[in-house]
Short mmCIF file of C-alpha atoms in Angstrom, two decimals:
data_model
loop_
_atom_site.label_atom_id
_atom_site.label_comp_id
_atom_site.label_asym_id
_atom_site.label_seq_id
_atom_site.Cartn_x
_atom_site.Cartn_y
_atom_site.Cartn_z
CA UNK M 197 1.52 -17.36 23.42
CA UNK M 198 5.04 -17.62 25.31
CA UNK M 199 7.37 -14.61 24.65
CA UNK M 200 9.85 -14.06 22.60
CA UNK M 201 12.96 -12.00 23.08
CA UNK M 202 14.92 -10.82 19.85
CA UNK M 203 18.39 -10.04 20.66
CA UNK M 204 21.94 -8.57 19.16
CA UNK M 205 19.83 -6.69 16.42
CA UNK M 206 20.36 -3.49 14.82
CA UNK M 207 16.89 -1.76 15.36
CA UNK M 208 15.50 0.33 12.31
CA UNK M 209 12.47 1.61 14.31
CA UNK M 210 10.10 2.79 11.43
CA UNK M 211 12.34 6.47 11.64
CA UNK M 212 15.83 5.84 11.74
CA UNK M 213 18.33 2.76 12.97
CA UNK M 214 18.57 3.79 16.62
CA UNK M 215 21.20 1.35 17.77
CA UNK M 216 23.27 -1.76 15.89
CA UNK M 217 22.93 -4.17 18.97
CA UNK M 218 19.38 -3.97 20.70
CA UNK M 219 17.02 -6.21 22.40
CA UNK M 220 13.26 -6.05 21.77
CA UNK M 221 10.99 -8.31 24.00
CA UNK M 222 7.63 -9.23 22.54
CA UNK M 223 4.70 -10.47 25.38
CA UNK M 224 1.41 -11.04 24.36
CA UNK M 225 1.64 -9.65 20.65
CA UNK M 226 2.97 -6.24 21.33
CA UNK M 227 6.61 -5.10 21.95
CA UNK M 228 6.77 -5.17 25.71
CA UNK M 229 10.35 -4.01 25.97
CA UNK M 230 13.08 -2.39 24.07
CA UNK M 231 16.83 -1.62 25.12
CA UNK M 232 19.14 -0.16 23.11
CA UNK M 233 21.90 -1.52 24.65
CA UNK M 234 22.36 -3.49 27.69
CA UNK M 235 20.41 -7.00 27.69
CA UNK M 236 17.26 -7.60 29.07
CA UNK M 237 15.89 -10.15 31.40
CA UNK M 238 14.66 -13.10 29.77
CA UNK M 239 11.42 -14.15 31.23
CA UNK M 240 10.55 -17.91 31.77
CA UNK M 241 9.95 -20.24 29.07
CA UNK M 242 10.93 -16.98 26.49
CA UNK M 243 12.20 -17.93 23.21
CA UNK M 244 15.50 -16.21 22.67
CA UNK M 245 15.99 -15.27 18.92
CA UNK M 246 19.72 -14.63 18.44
CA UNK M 247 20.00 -11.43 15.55
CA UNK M 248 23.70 -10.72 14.87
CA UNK M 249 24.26 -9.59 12.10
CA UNK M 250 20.57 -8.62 11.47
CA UNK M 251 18.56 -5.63 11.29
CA UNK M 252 14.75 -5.50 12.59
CA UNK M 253 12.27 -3.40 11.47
CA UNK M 254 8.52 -3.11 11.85
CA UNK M 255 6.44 -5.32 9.26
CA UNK M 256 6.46 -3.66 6.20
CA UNK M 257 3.13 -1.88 5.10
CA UNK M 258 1.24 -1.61 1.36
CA UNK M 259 -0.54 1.56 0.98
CA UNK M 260 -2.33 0.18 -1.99
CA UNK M 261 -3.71 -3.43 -2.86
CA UNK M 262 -7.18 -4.49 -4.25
CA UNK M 263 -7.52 -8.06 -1.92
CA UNK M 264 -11.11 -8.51 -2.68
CA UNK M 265 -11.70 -12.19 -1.81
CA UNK M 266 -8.51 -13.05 -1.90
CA UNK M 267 -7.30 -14.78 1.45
CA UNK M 268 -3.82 -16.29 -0.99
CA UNK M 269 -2.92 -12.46 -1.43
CA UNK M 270 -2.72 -12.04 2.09
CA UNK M 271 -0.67 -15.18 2.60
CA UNK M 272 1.40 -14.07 0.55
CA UNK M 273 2.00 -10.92 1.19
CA UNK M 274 3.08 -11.63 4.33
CA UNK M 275 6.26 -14.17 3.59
CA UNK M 276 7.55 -10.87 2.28
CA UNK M 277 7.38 -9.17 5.27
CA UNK M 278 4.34 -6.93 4.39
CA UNK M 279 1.99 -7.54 7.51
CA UNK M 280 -0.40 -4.39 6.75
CA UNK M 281 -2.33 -4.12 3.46
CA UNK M 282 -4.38 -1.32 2.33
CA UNK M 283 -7.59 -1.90 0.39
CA UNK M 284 -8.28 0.60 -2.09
CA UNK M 285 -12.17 -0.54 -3.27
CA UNK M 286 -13.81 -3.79 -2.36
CA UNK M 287 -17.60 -5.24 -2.00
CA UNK M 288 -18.14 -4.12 1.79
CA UNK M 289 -18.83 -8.26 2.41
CA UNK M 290 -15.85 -9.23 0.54
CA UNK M 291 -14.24 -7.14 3.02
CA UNK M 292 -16.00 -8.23 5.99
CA UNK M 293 -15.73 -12.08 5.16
CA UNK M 294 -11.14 -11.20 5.06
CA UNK M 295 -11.41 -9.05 8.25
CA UNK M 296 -12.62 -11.62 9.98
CA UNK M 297 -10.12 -14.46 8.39
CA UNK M 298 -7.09 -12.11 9.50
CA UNK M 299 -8.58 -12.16 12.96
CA UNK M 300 -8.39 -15.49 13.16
CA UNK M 301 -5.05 -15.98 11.60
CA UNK M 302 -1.47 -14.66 12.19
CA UNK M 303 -0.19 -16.34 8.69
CA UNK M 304 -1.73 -13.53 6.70
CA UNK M 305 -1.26 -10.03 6.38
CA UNK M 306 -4.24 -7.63 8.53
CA UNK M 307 -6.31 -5.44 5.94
CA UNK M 308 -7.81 -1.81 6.09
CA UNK M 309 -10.09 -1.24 3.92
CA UNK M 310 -12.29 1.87 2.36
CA UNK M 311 -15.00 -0.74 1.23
CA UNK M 312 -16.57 0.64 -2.06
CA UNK M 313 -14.96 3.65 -3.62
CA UNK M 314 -16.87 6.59 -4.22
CA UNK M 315 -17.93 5.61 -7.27
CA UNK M 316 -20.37 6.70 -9.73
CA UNK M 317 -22.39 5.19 -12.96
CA UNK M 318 -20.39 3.80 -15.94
CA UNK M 319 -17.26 5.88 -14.12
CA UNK M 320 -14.42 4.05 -13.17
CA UNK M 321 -13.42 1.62 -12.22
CA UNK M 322 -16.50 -0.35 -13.53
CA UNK M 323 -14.98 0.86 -17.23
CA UNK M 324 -12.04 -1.37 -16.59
CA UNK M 325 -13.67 -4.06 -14.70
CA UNK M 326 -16.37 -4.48 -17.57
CA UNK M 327 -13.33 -4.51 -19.82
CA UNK M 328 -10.98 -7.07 -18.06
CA UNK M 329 -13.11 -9.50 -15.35
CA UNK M 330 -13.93 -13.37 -16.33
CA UNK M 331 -16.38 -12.99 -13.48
CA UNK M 332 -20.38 -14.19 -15.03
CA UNK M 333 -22.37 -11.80 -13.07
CA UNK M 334 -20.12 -8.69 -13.30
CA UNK M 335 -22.45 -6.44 -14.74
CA UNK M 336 -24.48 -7.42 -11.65
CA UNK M 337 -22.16 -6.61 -9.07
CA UNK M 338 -21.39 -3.04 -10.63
CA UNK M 339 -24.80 -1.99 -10.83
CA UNK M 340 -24.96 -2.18 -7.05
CA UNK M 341 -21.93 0.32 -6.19
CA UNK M 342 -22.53 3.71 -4.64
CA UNK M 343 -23.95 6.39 -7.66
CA UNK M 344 -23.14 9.60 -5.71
CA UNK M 345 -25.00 12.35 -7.16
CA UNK M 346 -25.95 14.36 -4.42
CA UNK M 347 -25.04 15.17 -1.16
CA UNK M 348 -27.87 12.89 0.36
CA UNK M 349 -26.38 9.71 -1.64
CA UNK M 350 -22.97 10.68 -0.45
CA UNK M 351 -23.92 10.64 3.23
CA UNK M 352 -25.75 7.32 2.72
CA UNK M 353 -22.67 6.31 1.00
CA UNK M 354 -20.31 6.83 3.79
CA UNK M 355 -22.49 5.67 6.60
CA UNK M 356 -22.90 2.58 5.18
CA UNK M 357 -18.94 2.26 4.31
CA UNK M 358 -17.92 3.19 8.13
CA UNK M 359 -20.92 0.42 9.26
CA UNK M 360 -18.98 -2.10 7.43
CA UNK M 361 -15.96 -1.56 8.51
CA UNK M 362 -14.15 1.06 5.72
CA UNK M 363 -11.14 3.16 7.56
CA UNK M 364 -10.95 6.02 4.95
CA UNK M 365 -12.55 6.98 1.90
CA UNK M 366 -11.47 6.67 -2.01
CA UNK M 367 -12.43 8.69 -4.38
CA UNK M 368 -12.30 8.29 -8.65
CA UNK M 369 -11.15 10.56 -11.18
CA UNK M 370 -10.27 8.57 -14.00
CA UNK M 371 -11.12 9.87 -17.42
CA UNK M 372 -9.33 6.76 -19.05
CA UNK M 373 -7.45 9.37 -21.05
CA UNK M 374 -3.64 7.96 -20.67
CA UNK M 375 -5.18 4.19 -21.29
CA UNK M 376 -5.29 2.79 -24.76
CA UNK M 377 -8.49 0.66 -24.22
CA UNK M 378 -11.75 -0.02 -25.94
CA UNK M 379 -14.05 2.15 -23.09
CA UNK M 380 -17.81 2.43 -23.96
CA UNK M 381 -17.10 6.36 -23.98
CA UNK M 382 -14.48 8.49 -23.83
CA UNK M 383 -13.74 10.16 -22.01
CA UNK M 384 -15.11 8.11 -18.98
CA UNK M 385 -17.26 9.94 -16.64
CA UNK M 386 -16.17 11.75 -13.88
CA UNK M 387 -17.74 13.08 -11.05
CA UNK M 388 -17.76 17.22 -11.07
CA UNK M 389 -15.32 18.92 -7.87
CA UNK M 390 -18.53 19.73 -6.34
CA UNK M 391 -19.15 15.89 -5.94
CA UNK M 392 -15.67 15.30 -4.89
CA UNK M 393 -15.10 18.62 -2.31
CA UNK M 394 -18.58 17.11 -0.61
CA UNK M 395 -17.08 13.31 -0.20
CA UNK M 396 -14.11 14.74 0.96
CA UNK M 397 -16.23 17.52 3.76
CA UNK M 398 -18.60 14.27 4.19
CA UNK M 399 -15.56 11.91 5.53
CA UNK M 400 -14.06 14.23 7.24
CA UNK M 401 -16.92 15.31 8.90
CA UNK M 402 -17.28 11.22 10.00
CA UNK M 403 -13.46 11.38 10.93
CA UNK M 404 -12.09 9.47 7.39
CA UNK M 405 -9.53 10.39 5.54
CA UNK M 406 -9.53 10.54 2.09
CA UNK M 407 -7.72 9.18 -0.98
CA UNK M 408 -8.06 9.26 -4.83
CA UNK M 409 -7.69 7.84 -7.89
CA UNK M 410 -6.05 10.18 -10.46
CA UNK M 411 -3.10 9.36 -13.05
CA UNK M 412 -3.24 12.94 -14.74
CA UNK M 413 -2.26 16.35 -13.56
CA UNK M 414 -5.56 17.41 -14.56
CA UNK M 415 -7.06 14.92 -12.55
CA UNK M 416 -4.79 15.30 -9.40
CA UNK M 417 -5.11 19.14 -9.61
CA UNK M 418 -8.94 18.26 -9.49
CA UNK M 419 -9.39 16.22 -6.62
CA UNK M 420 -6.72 17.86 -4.84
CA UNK M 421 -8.73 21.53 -5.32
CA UNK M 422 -11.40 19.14 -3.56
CA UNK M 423 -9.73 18.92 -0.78
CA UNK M 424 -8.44 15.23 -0.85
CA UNK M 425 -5.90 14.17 1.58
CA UNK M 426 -3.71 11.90 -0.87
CA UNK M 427 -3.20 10.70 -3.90
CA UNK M 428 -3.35 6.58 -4.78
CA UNK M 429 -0.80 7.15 -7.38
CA UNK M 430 1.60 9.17 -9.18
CA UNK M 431 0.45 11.30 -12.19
CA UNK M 432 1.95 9.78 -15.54
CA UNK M 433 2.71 13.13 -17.17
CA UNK M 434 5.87 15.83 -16.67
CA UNK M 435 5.23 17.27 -13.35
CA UNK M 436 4.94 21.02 -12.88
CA UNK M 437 5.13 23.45 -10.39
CA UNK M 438 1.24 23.75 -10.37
CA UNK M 439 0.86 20.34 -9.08
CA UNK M 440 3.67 20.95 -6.36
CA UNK M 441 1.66 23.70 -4.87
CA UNK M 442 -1.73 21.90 -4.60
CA UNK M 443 0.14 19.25 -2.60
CA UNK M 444 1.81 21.70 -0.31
CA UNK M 445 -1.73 23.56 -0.06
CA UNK M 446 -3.20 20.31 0.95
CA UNK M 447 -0.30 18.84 2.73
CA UNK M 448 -1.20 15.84 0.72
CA UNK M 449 1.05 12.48 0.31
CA UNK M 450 1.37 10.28 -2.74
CA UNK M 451 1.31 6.81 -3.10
CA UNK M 452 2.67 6.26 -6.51
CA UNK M 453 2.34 2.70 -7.35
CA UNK M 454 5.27 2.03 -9.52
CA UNK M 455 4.91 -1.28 -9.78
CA UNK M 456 1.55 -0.96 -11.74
CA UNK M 457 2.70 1.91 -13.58
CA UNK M 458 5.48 -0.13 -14.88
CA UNK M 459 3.40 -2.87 -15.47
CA UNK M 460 0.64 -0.71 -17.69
CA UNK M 461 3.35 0.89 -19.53
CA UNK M 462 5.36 -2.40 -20.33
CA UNK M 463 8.36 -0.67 -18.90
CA UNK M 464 11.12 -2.23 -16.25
CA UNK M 465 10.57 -5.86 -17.60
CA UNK M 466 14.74 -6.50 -16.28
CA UNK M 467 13.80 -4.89 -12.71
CA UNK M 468 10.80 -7.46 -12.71
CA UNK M 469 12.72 -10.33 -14.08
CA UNK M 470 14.83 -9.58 -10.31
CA UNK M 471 12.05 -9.77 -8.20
CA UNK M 472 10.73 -13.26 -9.96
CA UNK M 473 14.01 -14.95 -9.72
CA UNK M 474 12.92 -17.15 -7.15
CA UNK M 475 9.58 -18.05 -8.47
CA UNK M 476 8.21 -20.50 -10.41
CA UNK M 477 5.07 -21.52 -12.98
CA UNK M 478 1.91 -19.06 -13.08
CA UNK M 479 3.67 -17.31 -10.46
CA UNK M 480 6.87 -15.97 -12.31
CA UNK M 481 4.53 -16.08 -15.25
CA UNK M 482 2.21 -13.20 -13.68
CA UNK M 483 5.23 -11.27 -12.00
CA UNK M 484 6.49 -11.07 -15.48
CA UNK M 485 3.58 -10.23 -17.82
CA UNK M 486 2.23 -6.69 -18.10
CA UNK M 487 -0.72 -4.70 -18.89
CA UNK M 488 0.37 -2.73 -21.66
CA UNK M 489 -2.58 -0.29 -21.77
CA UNK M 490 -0.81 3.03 -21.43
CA UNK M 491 -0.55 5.18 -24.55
CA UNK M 492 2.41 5.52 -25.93
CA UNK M 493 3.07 8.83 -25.33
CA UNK M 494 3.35 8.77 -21.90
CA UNK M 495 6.29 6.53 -19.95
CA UNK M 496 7.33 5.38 -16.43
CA UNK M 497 9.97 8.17 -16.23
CA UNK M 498 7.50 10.85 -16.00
CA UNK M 499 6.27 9.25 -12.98
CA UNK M 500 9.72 9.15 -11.48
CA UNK M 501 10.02 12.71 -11.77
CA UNK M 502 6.93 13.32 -10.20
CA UNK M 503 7.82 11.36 -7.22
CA UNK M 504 11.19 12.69 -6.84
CA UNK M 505 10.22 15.89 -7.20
CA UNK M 506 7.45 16.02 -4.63
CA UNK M 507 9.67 14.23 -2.39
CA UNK M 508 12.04 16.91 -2.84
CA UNK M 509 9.36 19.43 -2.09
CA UNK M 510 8.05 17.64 1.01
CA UNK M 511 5.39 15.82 0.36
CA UNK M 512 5.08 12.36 2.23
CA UNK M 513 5.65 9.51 0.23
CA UNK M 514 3.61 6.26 1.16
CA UNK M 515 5.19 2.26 -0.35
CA UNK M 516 2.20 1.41 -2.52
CA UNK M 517 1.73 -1.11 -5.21
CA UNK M 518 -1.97 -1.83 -6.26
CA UNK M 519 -1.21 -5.30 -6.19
CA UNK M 520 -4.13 -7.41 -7.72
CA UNK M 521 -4.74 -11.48 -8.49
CA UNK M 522 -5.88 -9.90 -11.56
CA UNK M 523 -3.15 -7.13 -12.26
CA UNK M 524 -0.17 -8.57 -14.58
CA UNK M 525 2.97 -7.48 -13.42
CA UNK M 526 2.38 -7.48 -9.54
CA UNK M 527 2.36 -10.05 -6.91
CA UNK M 528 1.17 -9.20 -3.47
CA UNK M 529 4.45 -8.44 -1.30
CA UNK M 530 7.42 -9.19 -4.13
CA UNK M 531 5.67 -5.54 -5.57
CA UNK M 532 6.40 -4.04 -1.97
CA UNK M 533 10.33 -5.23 -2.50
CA UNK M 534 10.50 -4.32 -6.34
CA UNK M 535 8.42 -0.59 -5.44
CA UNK M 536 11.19 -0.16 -2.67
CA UNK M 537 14.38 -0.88 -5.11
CA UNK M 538 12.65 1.69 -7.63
CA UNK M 539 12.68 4.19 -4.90
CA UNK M 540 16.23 4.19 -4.65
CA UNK M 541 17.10 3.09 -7.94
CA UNK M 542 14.85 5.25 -9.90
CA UNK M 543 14.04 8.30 -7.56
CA UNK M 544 16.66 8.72 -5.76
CA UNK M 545 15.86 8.32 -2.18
CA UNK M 546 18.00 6.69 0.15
CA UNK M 547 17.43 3.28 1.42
CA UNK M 548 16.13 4.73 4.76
CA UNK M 549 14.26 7.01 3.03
CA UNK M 550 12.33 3.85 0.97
CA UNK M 551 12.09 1.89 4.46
CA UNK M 552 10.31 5.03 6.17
CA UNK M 553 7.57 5.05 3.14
CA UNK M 554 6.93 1.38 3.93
CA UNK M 555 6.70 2.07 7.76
CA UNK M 556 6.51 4.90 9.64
CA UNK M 557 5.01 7.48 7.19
CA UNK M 558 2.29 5.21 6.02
CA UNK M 559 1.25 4.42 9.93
CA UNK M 560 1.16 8.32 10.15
CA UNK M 561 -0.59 9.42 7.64
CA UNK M 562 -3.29 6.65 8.19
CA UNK M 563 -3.44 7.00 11.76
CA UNK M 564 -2.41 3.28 12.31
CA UNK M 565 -1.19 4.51 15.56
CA UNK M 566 -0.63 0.48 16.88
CA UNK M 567 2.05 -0.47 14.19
CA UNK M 568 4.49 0.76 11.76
CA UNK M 569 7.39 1.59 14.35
CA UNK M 570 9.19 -0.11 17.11
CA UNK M 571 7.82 1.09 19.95
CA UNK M 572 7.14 -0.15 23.21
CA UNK M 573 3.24 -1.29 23.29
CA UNK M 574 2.90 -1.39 19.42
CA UNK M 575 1.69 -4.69 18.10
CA UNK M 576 4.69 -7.01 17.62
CA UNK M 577 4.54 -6.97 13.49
CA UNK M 578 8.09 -7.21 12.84
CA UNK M 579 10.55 -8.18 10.44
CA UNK M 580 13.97 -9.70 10.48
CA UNK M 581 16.56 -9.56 7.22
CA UNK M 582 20.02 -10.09 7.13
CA UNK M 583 22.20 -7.20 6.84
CA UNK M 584 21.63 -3.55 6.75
CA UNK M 585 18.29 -2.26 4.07
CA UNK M 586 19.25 0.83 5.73
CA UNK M 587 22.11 0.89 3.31
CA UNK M 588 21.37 -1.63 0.89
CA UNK M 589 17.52 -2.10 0.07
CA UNK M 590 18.56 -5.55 -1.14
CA UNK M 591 18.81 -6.80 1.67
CA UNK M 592 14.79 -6.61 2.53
CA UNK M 593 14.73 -9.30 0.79
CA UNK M 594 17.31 -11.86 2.67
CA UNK M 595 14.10 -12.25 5.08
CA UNK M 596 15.52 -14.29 8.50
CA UNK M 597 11.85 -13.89 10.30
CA UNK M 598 8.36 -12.34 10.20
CA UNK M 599 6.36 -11.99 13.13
CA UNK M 600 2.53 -11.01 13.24
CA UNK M 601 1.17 -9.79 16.53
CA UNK M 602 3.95 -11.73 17.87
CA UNK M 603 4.02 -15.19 16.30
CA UNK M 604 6.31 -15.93 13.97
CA UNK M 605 5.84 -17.08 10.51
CA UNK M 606 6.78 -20.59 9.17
CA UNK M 607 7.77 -19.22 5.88
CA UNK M 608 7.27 -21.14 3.08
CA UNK M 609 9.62 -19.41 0.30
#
């Protein structure tokens, strides 16, 4: 692979925009070089990559997708810029047959993965799955996830996980309360703190972090008395000052997932009618149906107030989507974009403030120590748009180039 220098940009590094007319030098899929002002030798047969005008950034991160089997999610993904994906429950083979497709390719976005989720019997999400998959042998697959009971099954659980590749752990706590769905019982079973606290102690002990599922305060105040080290999305009811605390306690971060939320609660239909302007058929279609299974009681704005108000307080705040083929309302990377614009648009961060979720505080909080900022010897997953998202999020999506351990996409959109 010949190098490629990218030159006259304005550098947002994953923390901040450290200069308006830099030079970053990409050899051998990581960021060799970086000057923030003067030029920098161009090496034989480089390709020079003019960026006036431009701002470059490191590829864009989602800290919450479901990919499955899906190689198309990945491909597209990444003609949005989003070059990381995060895979919050998957068969362990699933997972294993994509890892090895994104180590072959540079077209498609790279995957972590926590493999299965620390599931439990008729807990979720097999509720949901029973409920929505066209899949003939569901029931099949389901009966074969992890039914932690005990501390014995959780240590089998996670050894078998980190053998097939899982970086972290997820945990469930999801008593289908806010959901206005046909479940076989509610409230859907849960597993007990005891269960959670030794998942948690059990991963950390094998050097995984740990994420859950919760959309309640109950839930959250549960699995963060646990000890968990996140939260895979935003609680759906008025915040209080009880669940500020256990996140400080914990020094957790939240991934809230307002694209999904706004997709189960029918909400934001003219935000999502933005984001699908360019698409056509099934595509715009999907983009712009929703789930429509939250209760009626409960609405998107409580989730913006829970995000801006931990935000306020502190907490990290990780870009994530939960981005499904099968979830209405998302669309692998145009979520990323649309998550982003809510950000600023609904919870009042700044621009840069939206950018760092999607970059830099994701790669921390994961430990994704080889992307996520431009740095010299980071892997060379960058994006180009035109302007300045630091000011404007709009412009993430005027997209001039996308690079994946240095080669650059032939986008497609």
């Amino acid at each position: 692979m010949s190098a490629t220098l990218i030159s006259n940009a304005r550098i947002f590094n994953g923390v901040s925009v450290v200069t308006d007319s830099g030079h970053v030098l990409i050899e051998s899929g990581r960021i060799s070089r970086i000057s923030l002002r003067d030029p920098l030798p161009i090496p034989e047969g480089c390709t020079v990559v003019d960026a006036t005008g431009c701002t470059l950034l490191p590829g864009l991160i989602d800290a919450h997708v479901h990919v499955y089997q899906d190689v198309n999610l990945l491909e597209t993904a990444i003609q949005y810029g989003v070059t990381t994906v995060l895979d919050m429950h998957n068969e362990p083979e699933w997972f294993q047959d994509i890892s090895k497709v994104t180590k072959q390719r540079n077209d498609v976005s790279d995957v972590k993965s926590c493999g299965f989720g620390a599931t439990i019997k008729d807990g979720w999400p097999a509720a949901i799955v029973k409920l929505v998959s066209q899949e003939p042998k569901v029931e099949e697959r389901i009966s074969k996830w992890p039914n932690l009971t005990d501390r014995a099954s959780i240590e089998g659980f996670i050894a078998r996980n980190r053998a097939a590749g899982a970086s972290f752990t997820k945990l469930m706590q999801e008593d289908g309360h806010t959901m206005n769905l046909p479940f076989p019982t509610i409230p859907v079973p849960t597993p007990s703190v005891e269960i959670q606290r030794a998942i948690v102690d059990a991963s950390h002990e094998n050097g995984m972090l740990t994420i859950a599922h919760a959309l309640t305060n109950h839930s959250t105040l549960s699995v963060l008395e646990a000890g968990v080290d996140g939260l895979a999305h935003a609680s759906i009811e008025p915040i209080n000052e009880q669940v500020v605390k256990a996140f400080k306690k914990n020094n957790a971060f939240l991934v809230p997932t307002l694209a999904v939320h706004a997709s189960c609660s029918g909400e934001e239909q003219e935000s999502r009618e933005k984001f699908s302007a360019n698409l056509e058929g099934t595509a715009k279609e999907h983009l712009l149906g929703c789930l429509h299974i939250t209760r009626e009681e409960f609405t998107i704005k409580n989730v913006y107030e829970q995000v801006f108000t931990l935000k306020e307080a502190g907490i990290d705040i990780l870009c994530g989507t939960d981005t499904s083929t099968d979830l209405l309302g998302t669309r692998a990377g145009a979520s990323v974009h649309h998550e982003l614009w809510m950000y600023v648009n609904r919870c009042h961060f700044t621009p840069q403030e939206a950018l760092i979720s999607a970059t830099s505080k994701t790669a921390d909080r994961f430990k994704l120590a080889d992307r996520g900022k431009i740095e010299e010897g980071r892997l060379a997953d960058l994006l180009l748009v035109g302007g300045n998202p630091a000011e404007s999020i709009d412009a993430i999506a005027d997209i001039q180039g996308v690079w994946r351990n240095g080669e650059r996409l032939a986008r497609k959109m």
